[in-house]
PDB file of C-alpha atoms in Angstrom:
ATOM      1  CA  UNK P   1      10.558 -11.460   7.367  1.00 41.00           C
ATOM      2  CA  UNK P   2       9.617 -15.090   7.519  1.00 38.00           C
ATOM      3  CA  UNK P   3      11.115 -17.369   4.898  1.00 37.00           C
ATOM      4  CA  UNK P   4       8.767 -20.114   3.643  1.00 40.00           C
ATOM      5  CA  UNK P   5       9.297 -23.638   4.914  1.00 37.00           C
ATOM      6  CA  UNK P   6       9.095 -26.118   2.089  1.00 34.00           C
ATOM      7  CA  UNK P   7       7.066 -28.970   3.498  1.00 35.00           C
ATOM      8  CA  UNK P   8       4.502 -29.451   0.738  1.00 38.00           C
ATOM      9  CA  UNK P   9       5.768 -32.934  -0.148  1.00 40.00           C
ATOM     10  CA  UNK P  10       5.737 -34.042   3.457  1.00 38.00           C
ATOM     11  CA  UNK P  11       2.217 -32.735   3.910  1.00 39.00           C
ATOM     12  CA  UNK P  12       1.017 -34.532   0.808  1.00 40.00           C
ATOM     13  CA  UNK P  13       2.698 -37.782   1.884  1.00 39.00           C
ATOM     14  CA  UNK P  14       1.110 -37.549   5.303  1.00 39.00           C
ATOM     15  CA  UNK P  15      -2.277 -36.973   3.720  1.00 41.00           C
ATOM     16  CA  UNK P  16      -1.767 -39.904   1.342  1.00 41.00           C
ATOM     17  CA  UNK P  17      -0.926 -42.146   4.281  1.00 39.00           C
ATOM     18  CA  UNK P  18      -4.119 -41.091   6.009  1.00 37.00           C
ATOM     19  CA  UNK P  19      -6.245 -41.490   2.885  1.00 39.00           C
ATOM     20  CA  UNK P  20      -5.092 -45.054   2.173  1.00 37.00           C
ATOM     21  CA  UNK P  21      -4.487 -46.351   5.697  1.00 38.00           C
ATOM     22  CA  UNK P  22      -6.346 -49.593   6.574  1.00 38.00           C
ATOM     23  CA  UNK P  23      -9.671 -48.885   8.224  1.00 38.00           C
ATOM     24  CA  UNK P  24     -12.114 -50.945  10.269  1.00 35.00           C
ATOM     25  CA  UNK P  25     -13.658 -53.865   8.399  1.00 32.00           C
ATOM     26  CA  UNK P  26     -17.449 -53.747   7.896  1.00 35.00           C
ATOM     27  CA  UNK P  27     -20.033 -56.534   7.396  1.00 34.00           C
ATOM     28  CA  UNK P  28     -22.801 -56.422   4.815  1.00 39.00           C
ATOM     29  CA  UNK P  29     -26.248 -58.018   5.064  1.00 37.00           C
ATOM     30  CA  UNK P  30     -24.879 -61.328   3.751  1.00 37.00           C
ATOM     31  CA  UNK P  31     -22.219 -61.320   6.468  1.00 38.00           C
ATOM     32  CA  UNK P  32     -19.511 -61.088   3.821  1.00 39.00           C
ATOM     33  CA  UNK P  33     -16.456 -59.177   4.936  1.00 33.00           C
ATOM     34  CA  UNK P  34     -15.693 -56.211   2.735  1.00 34.00           C
ATOM     35  CA  UNK P  35     -12.238 -54.701   2.979  1.00 38.00           C
ATOM     36  CA  UNK P  36     -12.250 -50.991   3.663  1.00 39.00           C
ATOM     37  CA  UNK P  37      -9.261 -50.741   1.366  1.00 34.00           C
ATOM     38  CA  UNK P  38     -11.692 -51.172  -1.543  1.00 39.00           C
ATOM     39  CA  UNK P  39     -13.843 -48.419  -0.113  1.00 40.00           C
ATOM     40  CA  UNK P  40     -10.848 -46.128   0.182  1.00 39.00           C
ATOM     41  CA  UNK P  41      -9.847 -46.787  -3.418  1.00 38.00           C
ATOM     42  CA  UNK P  42     -13.361 -45.794  -4.504  1.00 39.00           C
ATOM     43  CA  UNK P  43     -13.228 -42.524  -2.595  1.00 42.00           C
ATOM     44  CA  UNK P  44     -13.438 -39.493  -4.792  1.00 46.00           C
ATOM     45  CA  UNK P  45     -10.270 -37.856  -6.054  1.00 47.00           C
ATOM     46  CA  UNK P  46     -11.637 -34.565  -4.788  1.00 49.00           C
ATOM     47  CA  UNK P  47     -11.628 -35.790  -1.189  1.00 52.00           C
ATOM     48  CA  UNK P  48      -8.035 -36.919  -1.578  1.00 46.00           C
ATOM     49  CA  UNK P  49      -6.852 -33.602  -2.957  1.00 48.00           C
ATOM     50  CA  UNK P  50      -8.753 -31.631  -0.335  1.00 50.00           C
ATOM     51  CA  UNK P  51      -6.984 -33.591   2.414  1.00 51.00           C
ATOM     52  CA  UNK P  52      -3.612 -33.263   0.713  1.00 49.00           C
ATOM     53  CA  UNK P  53      -4.033 -29.585  -0.051  1.00 51.00           C
ATOM     54  CA  UNK P  54      -5.482 -28.468   3.243  1.00 49.00           C
ATOM     55  CA  UNK P  55      -2.315 -28.917   5.275  1.00 46.00           C
ATOM     56  CA  UNK P  56      -0.051 -27.697   2.480  1.00 46.00           C
ATOM     57  CA  UNK P  57      -1.844 -24.461   1.689  1.00 47.00           C
ATOM     58  CA  UNK P  58      -2.480 -23.566   5.330  1.00 43.00           C
ATOM     59  CA  UNK P  59       1.276 -23.924   5.847  1.00 45.00           C
ATOM     60  CA  UNK P  60       2.009 -21.681   2.859  1.00 45.00           C
ATOM     61  CA  UNK P  61      -0.482 -19.080   4.061  1.00 44.00           C
ATOM     62  CA  UNK P  62       0.976 -18.814   7.551  1.00 42.00           C
ATOM     63  CA  UNK P  63       4.500 -18.654   6.144  1.00 44.00           C
ATOM     64  CA  UNK P  64       3.965 -15.411   4.239  1.00 43.00           C
ATOM     65  CA  UNK P  65       4.561 -11.975   5.674  1.00 40.00           C
ATOM     66  CA  UNK P  66       0.991 -10.774   5.327  1.00 44.00           C
ATOM     67  CA  UNK P  67      -0.887 -13.859   6.446  1.00 44.00           C
ATOM     68  CA  UNK P  68      -2.647 -14.615   9.679  1.00 43.00           C
ATOM     69  CA  UNK P  69      -3.164 -17.927  11.531  1.00 41.00           C
ATOM     70  CA  UNK P  70      -6.906 -17.855  10.891  1.00 45.00           C
ATOM     71  CA  UNK P  71      -8.719 -21.077  10.187  1.00 43.00           C
ATOM     72  CA  UNK P  72      -8.833 -21.880   6.470  1.00 47.00           C
ATOM     73  CA  UNK P  73     -12.084 -21.046   4.705  1.00 49.00           C
ATOM     74  CA  UNK P  74     -14.297 -23.868   3.537  1.00 82.00           C
ATOM     75  CA  UNK P  75     -15.976 -22.045   0.680  1.00 92.00           C
ATOM     76  CA  UNK P  76     -14.747 -21.594  -2.895  1.00 93.00           C
ATOM     77  CA  UNK P  77     -13.400 -18.218  -4.031  1.00 94.00           C
ATOM     78  CA  UNK P  78     -15.943 -15.668  -5.168  1.00 94.00           C
ATOM     79  CA  UNK P  79     -16.043 -14.175  -8.643  1.00 94.00           C
ATOM     80  CA  UNK P  80     -14.578 -10.985  -7.198  1.00 96.00           C
ATOM     81  CA  UNK P  81     -11.655 -12.902  -5.702  1.00 96.00           C
ATOM     82  CA  UNK P  82     -10.932 -14.663  -9.003  1.00 95.00           C
ATOM     83  CA  UNK P  83     -11.002 -11.256 -10.650  1.00 96.00           C
ATOM     84  CA  UNK P  84      -8.358 -10.061  -8.184  1.00 97.00           C
ATOM     85  CA  UNK P  85      -6.027 -12.778  -9.459  1.00 97.00           C
ATOM     86  CA  UNK P  86      -6.689 -11.744 -13.062  1.00 96.00           C
ATOM     87  CA  UNK P  87      -6.093  -8.049 -12.377  1.00 97.00           C
ATOM     88  CA  UNK P  88      -2.983  -8.786 -10.327  1.00 97.00           C
ATOM     89  CA  UNK P  89      -1.593 -10.949 -13.105  1.00 97.00           C
ATOM     90  CA  UNK P  90      -2.134  -8.174 -15.658  1.00 97.00           C
ATOM     91  CA  UNK P  91      -0.446  -5.677 -13.341  1.00 97.00           C
ATOM     92  CA  UNK P  92       2.612  -7.915 -13.036  1.00 98.00           C
ATOM     93  CA  UNK P  93       2.761  -8.361 -16.805  1.00 97.00           C
ATOM     94  CA  UNK P  94       2.595  -4.600 -17.289  1.00 98.00           C
ATOM     95  CA  UNK P  95       5.349  -4.073 -14.743  1.00 97.00           C
ATOM     96  CA  UNK P  96       7.653  -6.561 -16.452  1.00 97.00           C
ATOM     97  CA  UNK P  97       6.937  -5.075 -19.884  1.00 97.00           C
ATOM     98  CA  UNK P  98       7.787  -1.608 -18.571  1.00 97.00           C
ATOM     99  CA  UNK P  99      10.315  -2.503 -15.894  1.00 96.00           C
ATOM    100  CA  UNK P 100      12.820   0.333 -16.351  1.00 94.00           C
ATOM    101  CA  UNK P 101      10.114   2.976 -16.619  1.00 94.00           C
ATOM    102  CA  UNK P 102       8.080   1.728 -13.665  1.00 95.00           C
ATOM    103  CA  UNK P 103      11.124   1.350 -11.411  1.00 94.00           C
ATOM    104  CA  UNK P 104      12.536   4.803 -12.173  1.00 93.00           C
ATOM    105  CA  UNK P 105      11.421   7.880 -10.256  1.00 90.00           C
ATOM    106  CA  UNK P 106      12.432  11.381 -11.344  1.00 88.00           C
ATOM    107  CA  UNK P 107      12.099  14.634  -9.470  1.00 79.00           C
ATOM    108  CA  UNK P 108       9.949  17.330 -10.989  1.00 69.00           C
ATOM    109  CA  UNK P 109      11.295  20.018 -13.316  1.00 70.00           C
ATOM    110  CA  UNK P 110      14.064  17.864 -14.763  1.00 69.00           C
ATOM    111  CA  UNK P 111      15.456  16.788 -11.411  1.00 75.00           C
ATOM    112  CA  UNK P 112      17.594  13.752 -10.681  1.00 83.00           C
ATOM    113  CA  UNK P 113      16.195  10.320 -11.504  1.00 88.00           C
ATOM    114  CA  UNK P 114      16.779   7.236  -9.383  1.00 89.00           C
ATOM    115  CA  UNK P 115      15.748   3.609  -9.456  1.00 90.00           C
ATOM    116  CA  UNK P 116      13.009   2.607  -7.051  1.00 91.00           C
ATOM    117  CA  UNK P 117      11.627  -0.904  -6.514  1.00 92.00           C
ATOM    118  CA  UNK P 118       8.414   0.217  -4.856  1.00 92.00           C
ATOM    119  CA  UNK P 119       6.438  -0.594  -8.003  1.00 94.00           C
ATOM    120  CA  UNK P 120       7.510  -4.228  -7.728  1.00 95.00           C
ATOM    121  CA  UNK P 121       6.276  -4.535  -4.163  1.00 95.00           C
ATOM    122  CA  UNK P 122       3.008  -2.844  -5.116  1.00 95.00           C
ATOM    123  CA  UNK P 123       2.384  -5.227  -8.040  1.00 96.00           C
ATOM    124  CA  UNK P 124       3.027  -8.216  -5.776  1.00 96.00           C
ATOM    125  CA  UNK P 125       0.419  -7.013  -3.276  1.00 96.00           C
ATOM    126  CA  UNK P 126       2.925  -5.966  -0.628  1.00 95.00           C
ATOM    127  CA  UNK P 127       2.272  -2.242  -0.277  1.00 92.00           C
ATOM    128  CA  UNK P 128      -1.418  -1.682   0.429  1.00 93.00           C
ATOM    129  CA  UNK P 129      -4.577  -3.515   1.448  1.00 95.00           C
ATOM    130  CA  UNK P 130      -6.124  -2.212  -1.778  1.00 95.00           C
ATOM    131  CA  UNK P 131      -3.573  -3.989  -3.984  1.00 96.00           C
ATOM    132  CA  UNK P 132      -5.341  -6.770  -5.965  1.00 96.00           C
ATOM    133  CA  UNK P 133      -2.874  -9.405  -4.768  1.00 97.00           C
ATOM    134  CA  UNK P 134      -2.857  -8.346  -1.118  1.00 97.00           C
ATOM    135  CA  UNK P 135      -2.983 -11.563   0.963  1.00 96.00           C
ATOM    136  CA  UNK P 136      -3.967 -13.466  -2.184  1.00 96.00           C
ATOM    137  CA  UNK P 137      -2.806 -16.688  -0.517  1.00 95.00           C
ATOM    138  CA  UNK P 138      -6.143 -16.714   1.334  1.00 95.00           C
ATOM    139  CA  UNK P 139      -7.892 -16.933  -2.020  1.00 95.00           C
ATOM    140  CA  UNK P 140      -5.553 -19.713  -3.161  1.00 95.00           C
ATOM    141  CA  UNK P 141      -6.535 -21.646  -0.057  1.00 94.00           C
ATOM    142  CA  UNK P 142     -10.182 -21.677  -1.196  1.00 93.00           C
ATOM    143  CA  UNK P 143      -9.497 -23.096  -4.662  1.00 92.00           C
ATOM    144  CA  UNK P 144      -9.652 -26.728  -3.522  1.00 88.00           C
ATOM    145  CA  UNK P 145     -13.339 -26.204  -2.703  1.00 91.00           C
ATOM    146  CA  UNK P 146     -14.287 -25.212  -6.257  1.00 90.00           C
ATOM    147  CA  UNK P 147     -16.853 -27.650  -7.682  1.00 87.00           C
ATOM    148  CA  UNK P 148     -15.843 -27.233 -11.325  1.00 84.00           C
ATOM    149  CA  UNK P 149     -12.068 -27.332 -10.867  1.00 84.00           C
ATOM    150  CA  UNK P 150     -10.051 -29.575 -13.172  1.00 85.00           C
ATOM    151  CA  UNK P 151      -8.722 -32.237 -10.805  1.00 85.00           C
ATOM    152  CA  UNK P 152      -5.925 -33.124 -13.223  1.00 87.00           C
ATOM    153  CA  UNK P 153      -4.456 -29.649 -12.662  1.00 88.00           C
ATOM    154  CA  UNK P 154      -4.533 -29.599  -8.876  1.00 88.00           C
ATOM    155  CA  UNK P 155      -1.018 -30.935  -8.440  1.00 91.00           C
ATOM    156  CA  UNK P 156       0.302 -28.187 -10.718  1.00 93.00           C
ATOM    157  CA  UNK P 157      -1.764 -25.679  -8.757  1.00 94.00           C
ATOM    158  CA  UNK P 158      -0.254 -26.672  -5.409  1.00 95.00           C
ATOM    159  CA  UNK P 159       3.277 -26.509  -6.842  1.00 96.00           C
ATOM    160  CA  UNK P 160       2.534 -23.096  -8.353  1.00 97.00           C
ATOM    161  CA  UNK P 161       1.270 -21.704  -5.033  1.00 97.00           C
ATOM    162  CA  UNK P 162       4.517 -22.805  -3.425  1.00 97.00           C
ATOM    163  CA  UNK P 163       6.515 -21.165  -6.221  1.00 97.00           C
ATOM    164  CA  UNK P 164       4.449 -17.999  -5.852  1.00 97.00           C
ATOM    165  CA  UNK P 165       5.033 -17.883  -2.118  1.00 97.00           C
ATOM    166  CA  UNK P 166       8.800 -18.215  -2.524  1.00 97.00           C
ATOM    167  CA  UNK P 167       9.027 -15.653  -5.337  1.00 97.00           C
ATOM    168  CA  UNK P 168       6.837 -13.170  -3.487  1.00 96.00           C
ATOM    169  CA  UNK P 169       8.997 -13.287  -0.372  1.00 96.00           C
ATOM    170  CA  UNK P 170      12.263 -13.119  -2.339  1.00 96.00           C
ATOM    171  CA  UNK P 171      11.086 -10.236  -4.533  1.00 96.00           C
ATOM    172  CA  UNK P 172      10.025  -8.359  -1.418  1.00 95.00           C
ATOM    173  CA  UNK P 173      13.462  -8.878   0.147  1.00 94.00           C
ATOM    174  CA  UNK P 174      15.396  -7.829  -2.961  1.00 95.00           C
ATOM    175  CA  UNK P 175      13.196  -4.783  -3.565  1.00 93.00           C
ATOM    176  CA  UNK P 176      13.473  -3.679   0.048  1.00 91.00           C
ATOM    177  CA  UNK P 177      17.276  -4.071   0.112  1.00 91.00           C
ATOM    178  CA  UNK P 178      17.663  -2.143  -3.158  1.00 90.00           C
ATOM    179  CA  UNK P 179      15.972   0.889  -1.623  1.00 85.00           C
ATOM    180  CA  UNK P 180      18.783   1.242   0.930  1.00 84.00           C
ATOM    181  CA  UNK P 181      21.698  -0.235  -1.019  1.00 83.00           C
ATOM    182  CA  UNK P 182      23.025   3.151  -2.136  1.00 80.00           C
ATOM    183  CA  UNK P 183      23.549   4.348   1.417  1.00 77.00           C
ATOM    184  CA  UNK P 184      24.891   1.190   3.018  1.00 74.00           C
ATOM    185  CA  UNK P 185      28.654   0.834   3.594  1.00 76.00           C
ATOM    186  CA  UNK P 186      30.206  -0.168   0.296  1.00 75.00           C
ATOM    187  CA  UNK P 187      26.960   0.587  -1.472  1.00 76.00           C
ATOM    188  CA  UNK P 188      26.104   2.822  -4.376  1.00 81.00           C
ATOM    189  CA  UNK P 189      23.956   2.969  -7.477  1.00 84.00           C
ATOM    190  CA  UNK P 190      25.507  -0.228  -8.768  1.00 88.00           C
ATOM    191  CA  UNK P 191      24.320  -2.029  -5.659  1.00 89.00           C
ATOM    192  CA  UNK P 192      20.848  -0.598  -6.114  1.00 90.00           C
ATOM    193  CA  UNK P 193      20.753  -1.922  -9.665  1.00 91.00           C
ATOM    194  CA  UNK P 194      22.071  -5.320  -8.599  1.00 92.00           C
ATOM    195  CA  UNK P 195      19.293  -5.921  -6.105  1.00 92.00           C
ATOM    196  CA  UNK P 196      16.710  -4.391  -8.420  1.00 94.00           C
ATOM    197  CA  UNK P 197      17.695  -6.897 -11.098  1.00 95.00           C
ATOM    198  CA  UNK P 198      17.346  -9.703  -8.558  1.00 96.00           C
ATOM    199  CA  UNK P 199      13.883  -8.423  -7.708  1.00 96.00           C
ATOM    200  CA  UNK P 200      12.948  -8.494 -11.393  1.00 97.00           C
ATOM    201  CA  UNK P 201      14.023 -12.136 -11.643  1.00 97.00           C
ATOM    202  CA  UNK P 202      11.769 -13.036  -8.730  1.00 97.00           C
ATOM    203  CA  UNK P 203       8.838 -11.091 -10.177  1.00 97.00           C
ATOM    204  CA  UNK P 204       9.232 -13.079 -13.416  1.00 97.00           C
ATOM    205  CA  UNK P 205       9.083 -16.310 -11.421  1.00 98.00           C
ATOM    206  CA  UNK P 206       5.992 -15.035  -9.618  1.00 98.00           C
ATOM    207  CA  UNK P 207       4.357 -14.157 -12.947  1.00 97.00           C
ATOM    208  CA  UNK P 208       5.008 -17.687 -14.208  1.00 97.00           C
ATOM    209  CA  UNK P 209       3.515 -19.244 -11.073  1.00 97.00           C
ATOM    210  CA  UNK P 210       0.476 -16.964 -11.183  1.00 97.00           C
ATOM    211  CA  UNK P 211      -0.109 -17.936 -14.798  1.00 96.00           C
ATOM    212  CA  UNK P 212      -0.415 -21.600 -13.765  1.00 96.00           C
ATOM    213  CA  UNK P 213      -2.698 -20.695 -10.867  1.00 96.00           C
ATOM    214  CA  UNK P 214      -4.914 -18.590 -13.099  1.00 94.00           C
ATOM    215  CA  UNK P 215      -5.182 -21.383 -15.665  1.00 93.00           C
ATOM    216  CA  UNK P 216      -6.280 -23.794 -12.951  1.00 91.00           C
ATOM    217  CA  UNK P 217      -9.013 -21.583 -11.506  1.00 90.00           C
ATOM    218  CA  UNK P 218     -10.447 -20.422 -14.832  1.00 88.00           C
ATOM    219  CA  UNK P 219     -10.487 -23.652 -16.838  1.00 79.00           C
ATOM    220  CA  UNK P 220     -13.129 -26.350 -16.568  1.00 58.00           C
ATOM    221  CA  UNK P 221     -12.470 -30.114 -16.859  1.00 60.00           C
ATOM    222  CA  UNK P 222     -12.998 -31.582 -20.289  1.00 49.00           C
TER     223      UNK P 222
END
């Protein structure tokens, strides 16, 4: 599994350098020189954030286990894609509210019960292409093209997508390890519970990040 490379700050700095770098000087009809620095300062904030976010979110997308190196979309997310985020968020909340129940599997007719982290991976969109959050990073990558997005929240959005990416990968690792911890050398049910608890911590972090993302894509600027 690929661990995410944290280069969001570097990408943003590189984009800032490009956005505010000195450009060629132009001449108006009165032959007065006008500095392009003034032009750059008057550029829209949306253009700046699109440049800053493009490199960062493409990097996050290719760093996740389910992503592909496809070219980033240039259209905003559809209503159906926004709904996927909402449904996925509710599923994660339900999982956390019912953690012990959802991560316990019992055999029929009063058989033995054991802890199973598969529900965590399913809620995070890591089990099936039909999971609401399956490859949701592709939807995140479209958010910067939304016309009615609150520009004041974009920085929080980019940070939250990075937090989501990290938590998703870590929760997947902890959940996967817990499924085999009982049978590994030195393992047992205590080891299963240890890694399951670590997975729960990561799912909580993912829920927090998704809450910020959802607020950004569903709120309009004042």
